[in-house]
Amino acid sequence: MKWWGWGDPGRRLDLPATAVAALREELGAEPGDAAEPVALAEISLPEPRPVPEPVRVAAGEVLDGEEDRLRRAAGRSYPDLVRLRSGRLEHAPDAVLRPPNINAVEAVLGSCEAAGVAVVPYGGGTSVVGGLDALRDGHEAVVSLDLGYLRSVDLDARSLTARLGPGLSGPDAEAALAARGATLGHFPQSFEQATIGGFAATRSAGQASSGYGRFDELVTAIELCAPVGRLRTREIPHTAAGPSLRELVLGSEGTIGVITEVSCRVRPAPDVRTYEGWMAEDFEAGREIVRDLAQRHEAPDVLRLSNEEETWVTLELAGTEGLQKRALDAYLSLRHRKGGCLIICGWEGERKSVGRRRSLARSRLRLGGAVTLGASAGSSWDRNRYGGPYLRDELINLGVLVETLETAHTWRRLDELYSAVGAALRGALGEPSIVMCHVSHAYADGASLYFTFLTRARRGEELEQWREAKTAACEAIVAAEGTITHHHAVGRDHAPYMRAEIGELGLEALRAVKERLDPAGIMNPGKLMPRDG
Amino acid sequence: MKWWGWGDPGRRLDLPATAVAALREELGAEPGDAAEPVALAEISLPEPRPVPEPVRVAAGEVLDGEEDRLRRAAGRSYPDLVRLRSGRLEHAPDAVLRPPNINAVEAVLGSCEAAGVAVVPYGGGTSVVGGLDALRDGHEAVVSLDLGYLRSVDLDARSLTARLGPGLSGPDAEAALAARGATLGHFPQSFEQATIGGFAATRSAGQASSGYGRFDELVTAIELCAPVGRLRTREIPHTAAGPSLRELVLGSEGTIGVITEVSCRVRPAPDVRTYEGWMAEDFEAGREIVRDLAQRHEAPDVLRLSNEEETWVTLELAGTEGLQKRALDAYLSLRHRKGGCLIICGWEGERKSVGRRRSLARSRLRLGGAVTLGASAGSSWDRNRYGGPYLRDELINLGVLVETLETAHTWRRLDELYSAVGAALRGALGEPSIVMCHVSHAYADGASLYFTFLTRARRGEELEQWREAKTAACEAIVAAEGTITHHHAVGRDHAPYMRAEIGELGLEALRAVKERLDPAGIMNPGKLMPRDG
């Protein structure tokens, strides 16, 4: 991964010149706004504190190099990227530990607790909520615990489950399962970099989670190494034996221990994968189609609805101009449609089942007034499905502030939430700016809203500018009683809103567990819970 | 409800004389074994301790009568029934409190905490695991907190959710929803008596949970009144904001507080409800059909497979003898089938969807070698779906020990678990006895096993006899690493097995929450957690 951004450093995403021009015009940005990251040599990290010898011994492998520390010093939120690109890093781990197995993880935690060393578990480094910030929090030192060696795969083909090591990346896990004819079916945008442990620790949701289930729904059993010992839930399809400890470990974001193994439901590798695009009349019409599909339990495995702004940007970025654009316009006007909102539908699985389910959903789409754009719009989305973070790097290079945030609500209150967050973002960003939104996770009772917002970055003040927009959006979410996060997790950025989300007694319950499992408070300090208590 | 058994005292289930004869023969039971419960006047409860005035004031309504206390002194497990019928009750609440609303519940808990009074939350009184035992546990007194007045229903038709009061019984909730065209779809065998609060507190699963989802899957938000305050989770379709507090309250069995409101997903009331019977070659063949349906995500909304013993008893009890029996035998032998295992399939919903899903499942049943018994076998099951506990009363009247227990495991280990528990029960019960089993909840990764066992009761030693069988089964479950309960919950009976189920650190995590939310330890003492720590 690029130390300053996303993915393979050699892979650049070339934006169509027309798209660059259109975005600049829309955002009032100038060619002179463009800015590249500083050189690696210009980065200076905080001076490392010594990591005690027993901790080093327990870990087996310790990396002390400046670049090793840098590469685990930040996640991949916009403020992370701003800090990395500018070389101004407030925090970095004092060292990186790479334990070879679960017993070594246990030994590391014991020695860190004894030595008063804070621990930040590290998987793929893709947090977009400050989940990796190496906060010492009064401890002697802070280490990054890289789980990259915990990569076991153990498939139970009869039960369609697999025990997976937390250090497996999305592609690694899929490749190992594919060799046995199975798939996990978990494809978040961070898929290429993120890990199984991270998926579990943050309650990840993927692009095909409508079909396969969110990651928390895939997990059948989980193992946690806490500083005071190991917790493992039974490998069973369901239990009524008390409160769910699996659901207590899922979403714990490294604050009570390290997730060292995850058992997941898998599926037979699909015979067929098919994606297609549709155009709804407007966002409201599209939303009603999505609600109808979800409430009938006939939603495609992938189901995404973009608002007008996101539809426009998507078509611009796809280079849908010139001949293609004219063809699309002609096609839509033939159907008395001007613009509209893009819907992406995808089905995966056994051929007959896909055919049946696709035909059901198509009827609903047509009944809702959507017109088909065919398979090319679907495969275009499929080709670019992990492209967002690459695109973001290019936009930042152009001097654009670009960030995403997400929430969810019941159908009854979704529109109120959509309007409130949109207005808050537009208000904080000022004009010109673009506030895009899509619905990507639909349920019978409600849906998620995923916002992407762009504005011209104020050079040197990007963090303040980001903070204003983020705060405005979060406050709007809280006021509308939506959730502060549908699948990005809490980390450091959302921690101040947890009191509103779960209340004082909810915080107390989590604190009680944390204090019992991590009495020295070494596990990922400053994340998940508000700092004031 | 009968004070000594199940349901309407006026409603007796008449067993076919042939069935009584066949069961007596099979179990070596004599007509002289028959025994009726003692008269109500013969019951004597432990002398009540005084309930402090502030507690009485906070509650509003207090019932002190002997029968009021008796009716909330026990659940409906076999040992509960033995104790009730014999008039030998070790425990009873000192009084019954009936708060009129949530604020009064909060006030009651505050006053109980201050006065050192233990609280046993009471819904429908249907626990089969000792969840209602009024254990004082060193406190000044113990009260039953009857939630019968908390019966609000607030439907959100757009989001297909409803806020429900914990005191609503199954039929009450369904009637209120039906008036608005909706259904909760939660139909456990205890449906007629059990309540919304109980469903949530015990992670109930219903007969149609394959289709509608288990109760824990229906809950979108929950409110808990704990002695130290109130906790309420957001009413949202999903969140990644940390560990799930909803999943911490679900299954808490009154040990951390009282569930005072539950928001649930509902569905449109079904256009069609259709049930049918099939006969699989044997239990193994039936199990493979069920696994196939579950793993293809094509399971009917109701899917139950009985083993050979349960199939035999079911047919006997249905009065399937004489002409009917000969017709069935002839039918099966035409298909070169002798005996076999009964499968009940049911579909509910919109007509077209039911037709489509039924046709898919039927193909799978046929491919798996099952032969159809048609709609009459299905409607016979449907008619008797809540009849189990009535039947049990009649069997106990005949002098038969009859109890149920359940577990679950992955498909890979289900057969091992099935054999181990069956052998343990047969070993403990000795000959003659009948050990029946069915699979009623199937998942892609595994299934539940529900055992019903019958033997001739040893008059006066029923509790010891029950304890031997229960202990043998539980130990077999633990040894096979199944779960100690799939949907009956933990209560007092399974508490000793929780250490095996969730480990010492799991217990510690739950204890930490309990101590924070209920520092005086007044909430439902002796349930859920083992007594030794």
Short mmCIF file of N, CA and C in Angstrom, two decimals, chain A residues 156 158-161 202-203 214 216 220 228-230 234-245 247-248 250-251 265 267 287-288 291 295 297-298 356 360 408-412 443-447 478 481-483 485-487 489-490 498 500-502 505-506 508 510 512-513 515-516 528, chain B residues 156 158-161 202-203 214 216 220 228-231 234-245 247-248 250-251 265 267 287-288 291 295 297-298 356 360 408-412 443-447 478 481-483 485-487 489-490 498 500-502 505-506 508 510 512-513 515-516 528:
data_model
loop_
_atom_site.label_atom_id
_atom_site.label_comp_id
_atom_site.label_asym_id
_atom_site.label_seq_id
_atom_site.Cartn_x
_atom_site.Cartn_y
_atom_site.Cartn_z
N ASP A 156 -14.97 -26.01 6.97
CA ASP A 156 -15.86 -27.13 7.28
C ASP A 156 -16.91 -27.15 6.16
N ARG A 158 -19.02 -29.27 5.20
CA ARG A 158 -20.34 -29.81 5.49
C ARG A 158 -21.24 -28.76 6.17
N SER A 159 -20.64 -28.00 7.07
CA SER A 159 -21.42 -26.97 7.79
C SER A 159 -21.36 -25.63 7.07
N LEU A 160 -20.60 -25.55 5.99
CA LEU A 160 -20.40 -24.29 5.29
C LEU A 160 -19.93 -23.18 6.25
N THR A 161 -18.91 -23.52 7.02
CA THR A 161 -18.28 -22.52 7.88
C THR A 161 -16.77 -22.61 7.69
N THR A 202 -14.90 -4.20 13.67
CA THR A 202 -15.61 -2.96 13.31
C THR A 202 -17.02 -3.20 12.81
N ARG A 203 -17.50 -4.46 12.82
CA ARG A 203 -18.84 -4.74 12.28
C ARG A 203 -18.97 -4.25 10.84
N ARG A 214 -24.26 -9.06 6.48
CA ARG A 214 -23.16 -8.24 6.97
C ARG A 214 -22.14 -9.15 7.67
N ASP A 216 -21.03 -9.17 10.69
CA ASP A 216 -21.49 -9.65 12.00
C ASP A 216 -22.48 -10.80 11.86
N THR A 220 -20.03 -16.95 13.24
CA THR A 220 -20.71 -17.93 14.09
C THR A 220 -20.00 -18.10 15.43
N VAL A 228 -6.39 -10.19 30.33
CA VAL A 228 -6.57 -11.10 31.47
C VAL A 228 -6.85 -12.54 31.05
N GLY A 229 -6.94 -12.82 29.78
CA GLY A 229 -7.17 -14.21 29.38
C GLY A 229 -7.88 -14.32 28.05
N ARG A 230 -8.31 -15.53 27.73
CA ARG A 230 -8.88 -15.80 26.42
C ARG A 230 -10.36 -16.13 26.54
N ARG A 234 -18.79 -20.68 21.59
CA ARG A 234 -19.03 -21.99 21.00
C ARG A 234 -19.28 -21.88 19.50
N GLU A 235 -18.79 -22.90 18.78
CA GLU A 235 -19.01 -22.95 17.33
C GLU A 235 -20.33 -23.66 17.07
N ILE A 236 -21.41 -22.90 17.09
CA ILE A 236 -22.76 -23.45 16.99
C ILE A 236 -23.60 -22.49 16.17
N PRO A 237 -24.70 -22.98 15.58
CA PRO A 237 -25.49 -22.07 14.73
C PRO A 237 -26.24 -21.02 15.52
N HIS A 238 -26.62 -21.35 16.76
CA HIS A 238 -27.34 -20.38 17.59
C HIS A 238 -27.39 -20.90 19.02
N THR A 239 -27.56 -19.98 19.96
CA THR A 239 -27.73 -20.37 21.35
C THR A 239 -28.62 -19.38 22.06
N ALA A 240 -29.33 -19.85 23.08
CA ALA A 240 -30.09 -18.96 23.96
C ALA A 240 -29.43 -18.91 25.33
N ALA A 241 -28.15 -19.27 25.37
CA ALA A 241 -27.45 -19.31 26.66
C ALA A 241 -26.98 -17.91 27.05
N GLY A 242 -27.94 -17.07 27.37
CA GLY A 242 -27.61 -15.75 27.92
C GLY A 242 -27.32 -14.70 26.88
N PRO A 243 -26.89 -13.52 27.36
CA PRO A 243 -26.52 -12.43 26.44
C PRO A 243 -25.45 -12.92 25.47
N SER A 244 -25.40 -12.34 24.28
CA SER A 244 -24.46 -12.83 23.28
C SER A 244 -23.07 -12.22 23.47
N LEU A 245 -22.13 -13.08 23.84
CA LEU A 245 -20.75 -12.61 23.98
C LEU A 245 -20.10 -12.40 22.61
N GLU A 247 -21.57 -11.04 20.16
CA GLU A 247 -21.99 -9.68 19.79
C GLU A 247 -21.34 -8.61 20.68
N LEU A 248 -20.71 -9.06 21.75
CA LEU A 248 -19.97 -8.13 22.61
C LEU A 248 -18.55 -7.96 22.08
N LEU A 250 -17.75 -8.58 18.72
CA LEU A 250 -17.93 -7.90 17.44
C LEU A 250 -18.12 -6.41 17.71
N GLY A 251 -17.38 -5.58 17.02
CA GLY A 251 -17.51 -4.14 17.22
C GLY A 251 -16.72 -3.61 18.40
N ARG A 265 -19.77 -18.15 8.44
CA ARG A 265 -20.54 -18.86 7.44
C ARG A 265 -19.95 -18.55 6.07
N ARG A 267 -20.39 -19.63 1.65
CA ARG A 267 -21.35 -20.16 0.68
C ARG A 267 -20.60 -20.86 -0.44
N ARG A 287 -35.92 5.27 -3.72
CA ARG A 287 -35.99 4.82 -2.33
C ARG A 287 -37.20 3.92 -2.11
N GLU A 288 -38.30 4.26 -2.76
CA GLU A 288 -39.50 3.43 -2.60
C GLU A 288 -39.32 2.06 -3.26
N ARG A 291 -37.17 0.13 -0.80
CA ARG A 291 -37.98 -0.27 0.36
C ARG A 291 -38.88 -1.45 0.00
N GLN A 295 -38.68 -4.97 1.82
CA GLN A 295 -39.80 -5.41 2.65
C GLN A 295 -40.46 -6.67 2.10
N HIS A 297 -38.56 -8.96 0.88
CA HIS A 297 -37.46 -9.92 0.98
C HIS A 297 -37.08 -10.43 -0.41
N GLU A 298 -37.09 -9.51 -1.35
CA GLU A 298 -36.73 -9.84 -2.73
C GLU A 298 -35.60 -8.96 -3.23
N ARG A 356 -34.28 -16.59 -11.14
CA ARG A 356 -35.56 -16.42 -10.48
C ARG A 356 -35.60 -15.10 -9.70
N LEU A 360 -37.81 -11.53 -10.38
CA LEU A 360 -38.68 -10.92 -9.37
C LEU A 360 -38.34 -9.45 -9.16
N ALA A 408 -27.78 5.35 9.39
CA ALA A 408 -28.93 4.52 9.01
C ALA A 408 -30.13 4.94 9.85
N HIS A 409 -31.29 4.65 9.33
CA HIS A 409 -32.50 4.93 10.09
C HIS A 409 -33.63 4.05 9.57
N THR A 410 -34.73 4.08 10.31
CA THR A 410 -35.95 3.38 9.86
C THR A 410 -36.48 4.08 8.61
N TRP A 411 -37.31 3.37 7.84
CA TRP A 411 -37.89 3.98 6.64
C TRP A 411 -38.69 5.22 7.00
N ARG A 412 -39.35 5.18 8.14
CA ARG A 412 -40.20 6.32 8.53
C ARG A 412 -39.38 7.60 8.68
N TYR A 443 -32.90 -2.79 4.56
CA TYR A 443 -33.52 -3.77 5.44
C TYR A 443 -35.03 -3.60 5.36
N ALA A 444 -35.75 -4.58 5.88
CA ALA A 444 -37.20 -4.43 5.92
C ALA A 444 -37.59 -3.20 6.73
N ASP A 445 -36.82 -2.87 7.74
CA ASP A 445 -37.22 -1.76 8.62
C ASP A 445 -36.51 -0.44 8.34
N GLY A 446 -35.54 -0.42 7.46
CA GLY A 446 -34.87 0.84 7.20
C GLY A 446 -33.69 0.65 6.27
N ALA A 447 -32.82 1.64 6.23
CA ALA A 447 -31.69 1.57 5.30
C ALA A 447 -30.55 2.45 5.79
N VAL A 478 -27.21 12.83 15.18
CA VAL A 478 -27.64 12.65 16.57
C VAL A 478 -29.01 13.29 16.79
N GLU A 481 -31.74 11.23 15.62
CA GLU A 481 -31.74 9.91 16.25
C GLU A 481 -31.41 8.77 15.28
N GLY A 482 -30.59 9.09 14.27
CA GLY A 482 -30.01 8.04 13.45
C GLY A 482 -28.84 7.43 14.20
N THR A 483 -28.15 6.48 13.56
CA THR A 483 -26.96 5.94 14.21
C THR A 483 -25.73 6.68 13.70
N THR A 485 -22.96 5.55 13.09
CA THR A 485 -22.25 4.78 12.06
C THR A 485 -22.98 3.48 11.74
N HIS A 486 -23.19 3.24 10.45
CA HIS A 486 -23.80 1.98 10.04
C HIS A 486 -22.77 0.88 9.85
N HIS A 487 -21.57 1.24 9.34
CA HIS A 487 -20.56 0.20 9.18
C HIS A 487 -19.11 0.69 9.17
N ALA A 489 -17.76 2.06 11.87
CA ALA A 489 -17.33 1.89 13.27
C ALA A 489 -17.12 3.24 13.97
N VAL A 490 -16.61 3.18 15.18
CA VAL A 490 -16.58 4.36 16.05
C VAL A 490 -15.20 5.01 16.07
N MET A 498 -20.87 8.68 21.24
CA MET A 498 -21.36 7.41 21.79
C MET A 498 -22.31 7.61 22.96
N ALA A 500 -24.59 9.89 23.14
CA ALA A 500 -25.91 10.08 22.52
C ALA A 500 -26.42 8.77 21.94
N GLU A 501 -25.52 7.97 21.40
CA GLU A 501 -25.93 6.74 20.73
C GLU A 501 -26.45 5.70 21.72
N ILE A 502 -25.73 5.48 22.81
CA ILE A 502 -26.10 4.36 23.69
C ILE A 502 -26.45 4.79 25.11
N LEU A 505 -25.92 4.72 30.61
CA LEU A 505 -25.91 3.36 31.15
C LEU A 505 -25.30 2.37 30.15
N GLY A 506 -25.50 2.64 28.87
CA GLY A 506 -24.84 1.84 27.84
C GLY A 506 -23.33 1.97 27.95
N GLU A 508 -21.72 2.77 30.60
CA GLU A 508 -21.32 2.11 31.84
C GLU A 508 -21.17 0.60 31.65
N LEU A 510 -20.42 -1.00 28.87
CA LEU A 510 -19.20 -1.27 28.11
C LEU A 510 -17.95 -1.03 28.95
N ALA A 512 -17.70 -1.38 32.12
CA ALA A 512 -17.59 -2.47 33.10
C ALA A 512 -16.87 -3.66 32.46
N VAL A 513 -17.24 -3.99 31.23
CA VAL A 513 -16.59 -5.11 30.54
C VAL A 513 -15.12 -4.79 30.28
N GLU A 515 -13.15 -2.75 31.87
CA GLU A 515 -12.35 -2.75 33.10
C GLU A 515 -12.06 -4.16 33.60
N ARG A 516 -12.99 -5.09 33.33
CA ARG A 516 -12.78 -6.46 33.77
C ARG A 516 -11.78 -7.19 32.87
N LEU A 528 -13.58 4.20 20.67
CA LEU A 528 -14.90 3.67 21.00
C LEU A 528 -15.65 4.45 22.08
N ASP B 156 -45.41 1.01 13.43
CA ASP B 156 -44.88 1.90 12.39
C ASP B 156 -45.04 1.14 11.08
N ARG B 158 -44.90 2.00 8.04
CA ARG B 158 -43.97 2.28 6.96
C ARG B 158 -42.66 1.51 7.12
N SER B 159 -42.19 1.42 8.37
CA SER B 159 -40.93 0.71 8.64
C SER B 159 -41.17 -0.75 8.96
N LEU B 160 -42.44 -1.15 9.03
CA LEU B 160 -42.79 -2.52 9.44
C LEU B 160 -42.12 -2.89 10.76
N THR B 161 -42.28 -2.01 11.74
CA THR B 161 -41.82 -2.30 13.09
C THR B 161 -42.94 -1.95 14.07
N THR B 202 -35.40 -14.32 27.06
CA THR B 202 -34.92 -15.70 26.95
C THR B 202 -34.45 -16.08 25.56
N ARG B 203 -34.43 -15.11 24.61
CA ARG B 203 -34.03 -15.44 23.23
C ARG B 203 -34.89 -16.56 22.67
N ARG B 214 -35.89 -15.82 14.39
CA ARG B 214 -36.04 -15.99 15.83
C ARG B 214 -36.38 -14.66 16.48
N ASP B 216 -34.87 -12.94 18.74
CA ASP B 216 -33.73 -12.02 18.82
C ASP B 216 -33.47 -11.35 17.47
N THR B 220 -35.46 -4.89 17.02
CA THR B 220 -34.63 -3.82 16.47
C THR B 220 -34.14 -2.88 17.57
N VAL B 228 -29.95 0.65 38.55
CA VAL B 228 -29.22 1.93 38.53
C VAL B 228 -29.69 2.89 37.45
N GLY B 229 -30.64 2.50 36.63
CA GLY B 229 -31.11 3.43 35.60
C GLY B 229 -31.66 2.73 34.38
N ARG B 230 -31.90 3.52 33.35
CA ARG B 230 -32.55 2.99 32.17
C ARG B 230 -31.60 2.97 30.98
N LEU B 231 -31.69 1.93 30.19
CA LEU B 231 -30.86 1.79 29.00
C LEU B 231 -31.80 1.58 27.83
N ARG B 234 -30.96 2.51 20.21
CA ARG B 234 -31.56 3.30 19.14
C ARG B 234 -32.48 2.43 18.29
N GLU B 235 -33.55 3.06 17.81
CA GLU B 235 -34.49 2.37 16.93
C GLU B 235 -34.00 2.54 15.48
N ILE B 236 -33.15 1.66 15.06
CA ILE B 236 -32.48 1.76 13.76
C ILE B 236 -32.32 0.36 13.20
N PRO B 237 -32.17 0.25 11.87
CA PRO B 237 -32.08 -1.11 11.32
C PRO B 237 -30.77 -1.81 11.64
N HIS B 238 -29.70 -1.03 11.80
CA HIS B 238 -28.41 -1.63 12.15
C HIS B 238 -27.45 -0.53 12.56
N THR B 239 -26.44 -0.91 13.31
CA THR B 239 -25.40 0.05 13.67
C THR B 239 -24.08 -0.67 13.84
N ALA B 240 -22.99 0.06 13.58
CA ALA B 240 -21.65 -0.47 13.87
C ALA B 240 -21.04 0.29 15.03
N ALA B 241 -21.91 0.92 15.84
CA ALA B 241 -21.42 1.73 16.96
C ALA B 241 -21.10 0.83 18.16
N GLY B 242 -20.05 0.05 18.01
CA GLY B 242 -19.54 -0.73 19.14
C GLY B 242 -20.25 -2.05 19.34
N PRO B 243 -19.90 -2.74 20.45
CA PRO B 243 -20.56 -4.01 20.80
C PRO B 243 -22.06 -3.80 20.88
N SER B 244 -22.84 -4.84 20.62
CA SER B 244 -24.29 -4.69 20.59
C SER B 244 -24.89 -4.77 21.99
N LEU B 245 -25.41 -3.66 22.46
CA LEU B 245 -26.08 -3.66 23.77
C LEU B 245 -27.43 -4.34 23.68
N GLU B 247 -27.99 -7.00 22.05
CA GLU B 247 -27.68 -8.42 22.21
C GLU B 247 -27.19 -8.76 23.62
N LEU B 248 -26.91 -7.71 24.39
CA LEU B 248 -26.53 -7.92 25.78
C LEU B 248 -27.78 -8.00 26.65
N LEU B 250 -30.90 -8.88 25.33
CA LEU B 250 -31.57 -10.11 24.90
C LEU B 250 -30.90 -11.29 25.59
N GLY B 251 -31.69 -12.13 26.19
CA GLY B 251 -31.11 -13.28 26.88
C GLY B 251 -30.63 -13.00 28.28
N ARG B 265 -39.43 -6.10 14.34
CA ARG B 265 -39.84 -6.15 12.94
C ARG B 265 -41.16 -6.92 12.86
N ARG B 267 -44.40 -8.20 9.89
CA ARG B 267 -44.62 -8.43 8.46
C ARG B 267 -46.08 -8.20 8.13
N ARG B 287 -32.60 -35.51 7.66
CA ARG B 287 -31.63 -34.49 8.07
C ARG B 287 -30.91 -33.91 6.85
N GLU B 288 -30.60 -34.76 5.90
CA GLU B 288 -29.91 -34.26 4.70
C GLU B 288 -30.83 -33.37 3.86
N ARG B 291 -30.87 -30.07 5.71
CA ARG B 291 -29.59 -29.37 5.50
C ARG B 291 -29.56 -28.76 4.10
N GLN B 295 -29.18 -24.85 3.47
CA GLN B 295 -27.96 -24.35 2.83
C GLN B 295 -28.24 -23.69 1.49
N HIS B 297 -30.87 -21.87 1.21
CA HIS B 297 -31.73 -20.76 1.62
C HIS B 297 -33.11 -20.90 0.98
N GLU B 298 -33.59 -22.13 0.94
CA GLU B 298 -34.89 -22.43 0.38
C GLU B 298 -35.78 -23.15 1.39
N ARG B 356 -44.23 -20.11 -5.08
CA ARG B 356 -42.88 -20.24 -5.63
C ARG B 356 -41.97 -20.99 -4.65
N LEU B 360 -40.23 -24.87 -4.91
CA LEU B 360 -38.79 -25.11 -4.78
C LEU B 360 -38.51 -26.18 -3.72
N ALA B 408 -28.12 -27.47 20.04
CA ALA B 408 -27.86 -27.21 18.62
C ALA B 408 -26.39 -27.45 18.33
N HIS B 409 -26.09 -27.72 17.09
CA HIS B 409 -24.70 -27.88 16.69
C HIS B 409 -24.57 -27.66 15.19
N THR B 410 -23.32 -27.58 14.76
CA THR B 410 -23.04 -27.49 13.32
C THR B 410 -23.45 -28.80 12.66
N TRP B 411 -23.67 -28.75 11.34
CA TRP B 411 -24.03 -29.98 10.62
C TRP B 411 -22.96 -31.05 10.80
N ARG B 412 -21.72 -30.64 10.83
CA ARG B 412 -20.63 -31.61 10.93
C ARG B 412 -20.74 -32.43 12.22
N TYR B 443 -30.33 -24.06 10.07
CA TYR B 443 -29.53 -22.95 9.58
C TYR B 443 -28.58 -23.49 8.52
N ALA B 444 -27.97 -22.57 7.77
CA ALA B 444 -26.99 -23.01 6.79
C ALA B 444 -25.85 -23.77 7.47
N ASP B 445 -25.52 -23.39 8.70
CA ASP B 445 -24.36 -24.01 9.35
C ASP B 445 -24.70 -25.10 10.36
N GLY B 446 -25.97 -25.30 10.65
CA GLY B 446 -26.29 -26.34 11.62
C GLY B 446 -27.77 -26.34 11.94
N ALA B 447 -28.11 -26.99 13.04
CA ALA B 447 -29.53 -27.11 13.38
C ALA B 447 -29.68 -27.36 14.87
N VAL B 478 -22.45 -30.93 26.79
CA VAL B 478 -21.20 -30.22 27.06
C VAL B 478 -20.01 -30.98 26.46
N GLU B 481 -19.63 -30.43 22.91
CA GLU B 481 -19.48 -29.00 22.58
C GLU B 481 -20.67 -28.42 21.84
N GLY B 482 -21.86 -28.99 22.10
CA GLY B 482 -23.08 -28.35 21.62
C GLY B 482 -23.43 -27.20 22.56
N THR B 483 -24.54 -26.54 22.31
CA THR B 483 -24.94 -25.49 23.24
C THR B 483 -25.94 -26.07 24.24
N THR B 485 -28.41 -24.75 25.45
CA THR B 485 -29.79 -24.42 25.11
C THR B 485 -29.87 -23.64 23.81
N HIS B 486 -30.74 -24.10 22.91
CA HIS B 486 -30.96 -23.37 21.67
C HIS B 486 -32.01 -22.28 21.82
N HIS B 487 -33.06 -22.55 22.62
CA HIS B 487 -34.07 -21.49 22.79
C HIS B 487 -34.88 -21.59 24.09
N ALA B 489 -33.45 -21.14 27.06
CA ALA B 489 -32.73 -20.24 27.96
C ALA B 489 -32.02 -21.00 29.08
N VAL B 490 -31.45 -20.27 30.02
CA VAL B 490 -30.56 -20.84 31.02
C VAL B 490 -31.28 -21.06 32.35
N MET B 498 -23.01 -23.06 32.43
CA MET B 498 -22.59 -21.84 31.73
C MET B 498 -21.08 -21.68 31.69
N ALA B 500 -18.95 -24.06 31.18
CA ALA B 500 -18.54 -24.83 30.00
C ALA B 500 -18.94 -24.10 28.72
N GLU B 501 -20.11 -23.48 28.75
CA GLU B 501 -20.63 -22.83 27.54
C GLU B 501 -19.81 -21.61 27.14
N ILE B 502 -19.52 -20.74 28.09
CA ILE B 502 -18.89 -19.46 27.71
C ILE B 502 -17.53 -19.24 28.36
N LEU B 505 -13.85 -16.45 31.36
CA LEU B 505 -13.77 -15.03 31.00
C LEU B 505 -15.13 -14.52 30.50
N GLY B 506 -15.88 -15.41 29.87
CA GLY B 506 -17.24 -15.05 29.47
C GLY B 506 -18.09 -14.76 30.69
N GLU B 508 -16.98 -13.79 33.54
CA GLU B 508 -16.47 -12.55 34.12
C GLU B 508 -17.07 -11.33 33.42
N LEU B 510 -19.95 -11.12 31.87
CA LEU B 510 -21.35 -10.97 32.27
C LEU B 510 -21.47 -10.47 33.71
N ALA B 512 -19.38 -8.62 35.27
CA ALA B 512 -19.00 -7.21 35.31
C ALA B 512 -20.19 -6.33 34.97
N VAL B 513 -20.94 -6.73 33.95
CA VAL B 513 -22.13 -5.95 33.55
C VAL B 513 -23.17 -6.00 34.67
N GLU B 515 -22.77 -6.52 37.87
CA GLU B 515 -22.38 -5.74 39.05
C GLU B 515 -22.53 -4.24 38.83
N ARG B 516 -22.38 -3.81 37.57
CA ARG B 516 -22.50 -2.37 37.29
C ARG B 516 -23.97 -1.94 37.23
N LEU B 528 -29.10 -17.82 35.39
CA LEU B 528 -28.14 -17.52 34.32
C LEU B 528 -26.70 -17.85 34.67
#
